[in-house]
Amino acid sequence: AQSVTQLGSHVSVSEGALVLLRCNYSSSVPPYLFWYVQYPNQGLQLLLKYTSAATLVKGINGFEAEFKKSETSFHLTKPSAHMSDAAEYFCAVSEDGETSGSRLTFGEGTQLTVNP
Amino acid sequence: KAGVTQTPRYLIKTRGQQVTLSCSPISGHRSVSWYQQTPGQGLQFLFEYFSETQRNKGNFPGRFSGRQFSNSRSEMNVSTLELGDSALYLCASSLKSSYNEQFFGPGTRLTVL
């Protein structure tokens, strides 16, 4: 069974500081990994996805994530936080598409606060 | 292209009632998935439909059901509502099943009194 753990339900950074949101996964097969962002009263927006093509994945809004198989991690980073980055972030995993289809298993979410 | 649309956006029901939520996927998308989001349980997968067939189902009671029409629009139904069914219900569509990027709608906020 697949699972995702996000370390830290709340992360607070200063504007301009590095953003680091942690995600560890458990999967019995090579996973597909995703980071989504959710702003208040909105649905989820895809930031980036790992599909085994490259271990360092660049996404929208300056975010990137690195897939590390040895550490079963897929941490999300952004060099310089902006006030508009304040939102909730979800890491998700999808396994073998032939059996699980498009089913996503989500982590608990990390609420990012950006202080001026 | 228009995004995923969900109707209604907000809904208030009382215990014991039933409710139907609607989702219109992005044009051309054939897979529709439903998720429940609550503060306590987070985001949980309900079910996925592809070409009018349920491909996958999450761990929810039989009170939760869904269907997909030939135009890929999908509905989910919850019967005999319980207080714990209060949640944000999110619909996501993708081109096809398996590995495809899912695009989420804004959700339907259901409150059960």
XYZ file of N, CA, C and O in Angstrom, chain A residues 30-32 34 36 38 41-46 49 51 88 90 94-108, chain B residues 9-10 31 33 35 37 43-45 48 55-59 88 90 94 96-107 109:
248
model
N 7.706 1.741 -8.278
C 8.137 3.115 -8.583
C 6.945 4.034 -8.633
O 5.991 3.805 -9.364
N 6.989 5.083 -7.843
C 5.811 5.946 -7.731
C 5.816 7.099 -8.715
O 6.851 7.463 -9.269
N 4.643 7.659 -8.912
C 4.536 8.978 -9.506
C 4.194 9.921 -8.350
O 3.311 9.609 -7.552
N 3.527 13.949 -6.741
C 2.967 15.253 -7.093
C 2.999 16.184 -5.880
O 2.915 15.736 -4.738
N 0.728 19.568 -4.790
C -0.395 20.438 -5.088
C -0.438 21.574 -4.072
O 0.002 21.418 -2.928
N -3.154 24.522 -2.352
C -4.568 24.882 -2.184
C -4.668 26.219 -1.476
O -4.213 26.369 -0.337
N -10.593 28.348 0.131
C -11.850 28.241 -0.627
C -11.637 27.925 -2.106
O -12.455 28.307 -2.949
N -10.550 27.236 -2.395
C -10.299 26.833 -3.774
C -9.965 25.355 -3.844
O -9.730 24.703 -2.822
N -9.922 24.845 -5.064
C -9.505 23.462 -5.259
C -7.994 23.361 -5.239
O -7.291 24.274 -4.822
N -7.477 22.247 -5.704
C -6.046 22.001 -5.715
C -5.452 22.366 -7.070
O -6.032 22.073 -8.112
N -4.271 22.966 -7.014
C -3.560 23.317 -8.237
C -2.238 22.563 -8.261
O -1.495 22.567 -7.275
N -1.944 21.926 -9.377
C -0.708 21.166 -9.485
C 0.491 22.099 -9.583
O 0.536 22.990 -10.436
N 5.222 17.594 -10.898
C 5.048 16.150 -10.801
C 6.335 15.438 -11.188
O 7.115 15.920 -12.023
N 7.664 11.924 -12.744
C 7.193 10.741 -13.455
C 8.352 9.906 -13.974
O 8.277 9.291 -15.026
N -1.881 26.111 1.612
C -1.645 24.754 2.098
C -1.106 23.917 0.948
O -1.600 23.991 -0.180
N 0.116 20.091 -0.504
C -0.109 18.659 -0.363
C 0.828 17.884 -1.273
O 0.940 18.179 -2.458
N 0.946 8.395 -6.639
C 0.097 7.531 -7.456
C 0.943 6.352 -7.894
O 2.079 6.541 -8.342
N 0.398 5.166 -7.772
C 1.151 3.972 -8.150
C 0.805 3.510 -9.560
O 0.376 4.272 -10.393
N 0.971 2.231 -9.780
C 0.762 1.648 -11.091
C -0.586 2.024 -11.667
O -1.610 1.615 -11.153
N -0.572 2.796 -12.714
C -1.806 3.310 -13.266
C -2.741 2.253 -13.766
O -3.952 2.431 -13.780
N -2.217 1.101 -14.194
C -3.084 0.084 -14.767
C -4.026 -0.500 -13.727
O -5.128 -0.911 -14.035
N -3.595 -0.542 -12.483
C -4.453 -1.117 -11.446
C -5.108 -0.052 -10.583
O -6.223 -0.245 -10.122
N -4.414 1.045 -10.360
C -4.969 2.051 -9.457
C -5.547 3.234 -10.208
O -6.108 4.135 -9.612
N -5.410 3.241 -11.496
C -5.967 4.331 -12.260
C -5.336 5.643 -11.875
O -4.138 5.744 -11.696
N -6.179 6.641 -11.722
C -5.678 7.964 -11.378
C -5.731 8.223 -9.886
O -5.625 9.352 -9.457
N -5.879 7.194 -9.086
C -6.034 7.376 -7.649
C -4.817 8.017 -7.034
O -3.697 7.534 -7.185
N -5.032 9.108 -6.311
C -3.974 9.800 -5.586
C -4.136 9.558 -4.093
O -5.239 9.628 -3.566
N -3.008 9.286 -3.443
C -2.975 9.231 -1.984
C -2.240 10.467 -1.504
O -1.088 10.692 -1.894
N -2.893 11.252 -0.671
C -2.350 12.540 -0.243
C -1.729 12.464 1.143
O -2.145 11.672 1.999
N -0.759 13.340 1.355
C -0.257 13.566 2.701
C -1.228 14.456 3.465
O -2.246 14.897 2.931
N -0.873 14.719 4.713
C -1.765 15.456 5.597
C -1.823 16.949 5.287
O -2.685 17.663 5.782
N -21.774 25.039 -5.425
C -20.556 25.317 -4.670
C -20.767 25.133 -3.167
O -19.853 24.740 -2.442
N -21.970 25.417 -2.716
C -22.285 25.279 -1.293
C -23.641 24.607 -1.147
O -24.547 24.835 -1.957
N -11.555 10.854 -17.647
C -11.483 10.303 -16.291
C -11.912 11.357 -15.288
O -11.475 12.513 -15.346
N -12.370 11.801 -11.047
C -12.180 11.244 -9.706
C -12.822 12.165 -8.684
O -12.909 13.374 -8.897
N -12.896 13.226 -4.452
C -12.183 13.188 -3.183
C -12.998 13.927 -2.124
O -13.697 14.898 -2.428
N -12.570 16.038 1.430
C -11.566 16.725 2.249
C -12.208 17.198 3.548
O -13.168 17.975 3.541
N -7.467 14.614 2.806
C -7.988 14.317 1.470
C -8.060 12.812 1.285
O -7.054 12.124 1.350
N -9.256 12.326 1.005
C -9.443 10.891 0.819
C -10.140 10.604 -0.502
O -11.112 11.277 -0.863
N -9.642 9.593 -1.184
C -10.168 9.190 -2.477
C -11.508 8.482 -2.302
O -11.639 7.570 -1.482
N -13.223 6.690 -8.849
C -12.834 7.197 -10.156
C -13.704 6.547 -11.217
O -13.995 5.345 -11.160
N -13.664 2.683 -12.083
C -12.376 1.977 -12.175
C -11.816 1.638 -10.809
O -11.074 0.682 -10.658
N -12.142 2.472 -9.854
C -11.487 2.339 -8.561
C -12.397 2.931 -7.500
O -13.125 3.901 -7.785
N -12.355 2.376 -6.320
C -13.208 2.865 -5.253
C -12.421 2.929 -3.960
O -11.647 2.019 -3.643
N -12.618 4.005 -3.219
C -11.961 4.163 -1.930
C -12.742 3.463 -0.833
O -13.740 2.792 -1.073
N -12.283 3.649 0.387
C -12.859 2.961 1.528
C -13.975 3.789 2.167
O -13.809 4.326 3.257
N -15.574 19.187 2.192
C -15.394 19.750 0.858
C -15.223 18.569 -0.086
O -14.337 17.734 0.121
N -14.239 17.336 -3.675
C -13.478 17.788 -4.827
C -13.570 16.792 -5.964
O -13.487 15.578 -5.751
N -8.967 14.093 -15.711
C -7.726 13.905 -16.447
C -8.059 13.321 -17.804
O -9.147 12.762 -18.012
N -7.032 10.698 -19.412
C -7.349 9.279 -19.347
C -6.913 8.774 -17.996
O -6.273 9.471 -17.227
N -7.266 7.548 -17.702
C -6.881 6.995 -16.425
C -5.392 6.664 -16.452
O -4.811 6.481 -17.505
N -4.794 6.550 -15.327
C -3.386 6.211 -15.134
C -2.388 7.341 -15.374
O -2.216 7.818 -16.473
N -1.733 7.752 -14.328
C -0.571 8.628 -14.357
C -0.814 10.024 -14.885
O 0.082 10.836 -14.888
N -1.995 10.277 -15.370
C -2.201 11.591 -15.955
C -2.393 12.657 -14.888
O -2.941 12.416 -13.839
N -1.949 13.847 -15.223
C -2.143 14.981 -14.346
C -3.631 15.201 -14.128
O -4.426 15.190 -15.075
N -4.016 15.392 -12.869
C -5.407 15.629 -12.538
C -5.642 17.105 -12.297
O -4.870 17.755 -11.601
N -6.710 17.605 -12.869
C -7.098 18.997 -12.705
C -8.317 19.040 -11.779
O -9.321 18.390 -12.049
N -8.195 19.820 -10.733
C -9.247 19.849 -9.721
C -10.210 21.014 -9.918
O -9.822 22.102 -10.344
N -11.445 20.756 -9.576
C -12.446 21.806 -9.527
C -12.383 22.533 -8.194
O -11.599 22.162 -7.309
N -13.214 23.572 -8.021
C -13.178 24.362 -6.785
C -13.832 23.659 -5.598
O -13.645 24.077 -4.457
N -14.580 22.590 -5.876
C -15.191 21.832 -4.791
C -16.607 22.261 -4.474
O -17.051 23.366 -4.812
N -18.870 22.582 -1.052
C -18.834 22.560 0.414
C -20.180 22.088 0.924
O -21.180 22.783 0.782
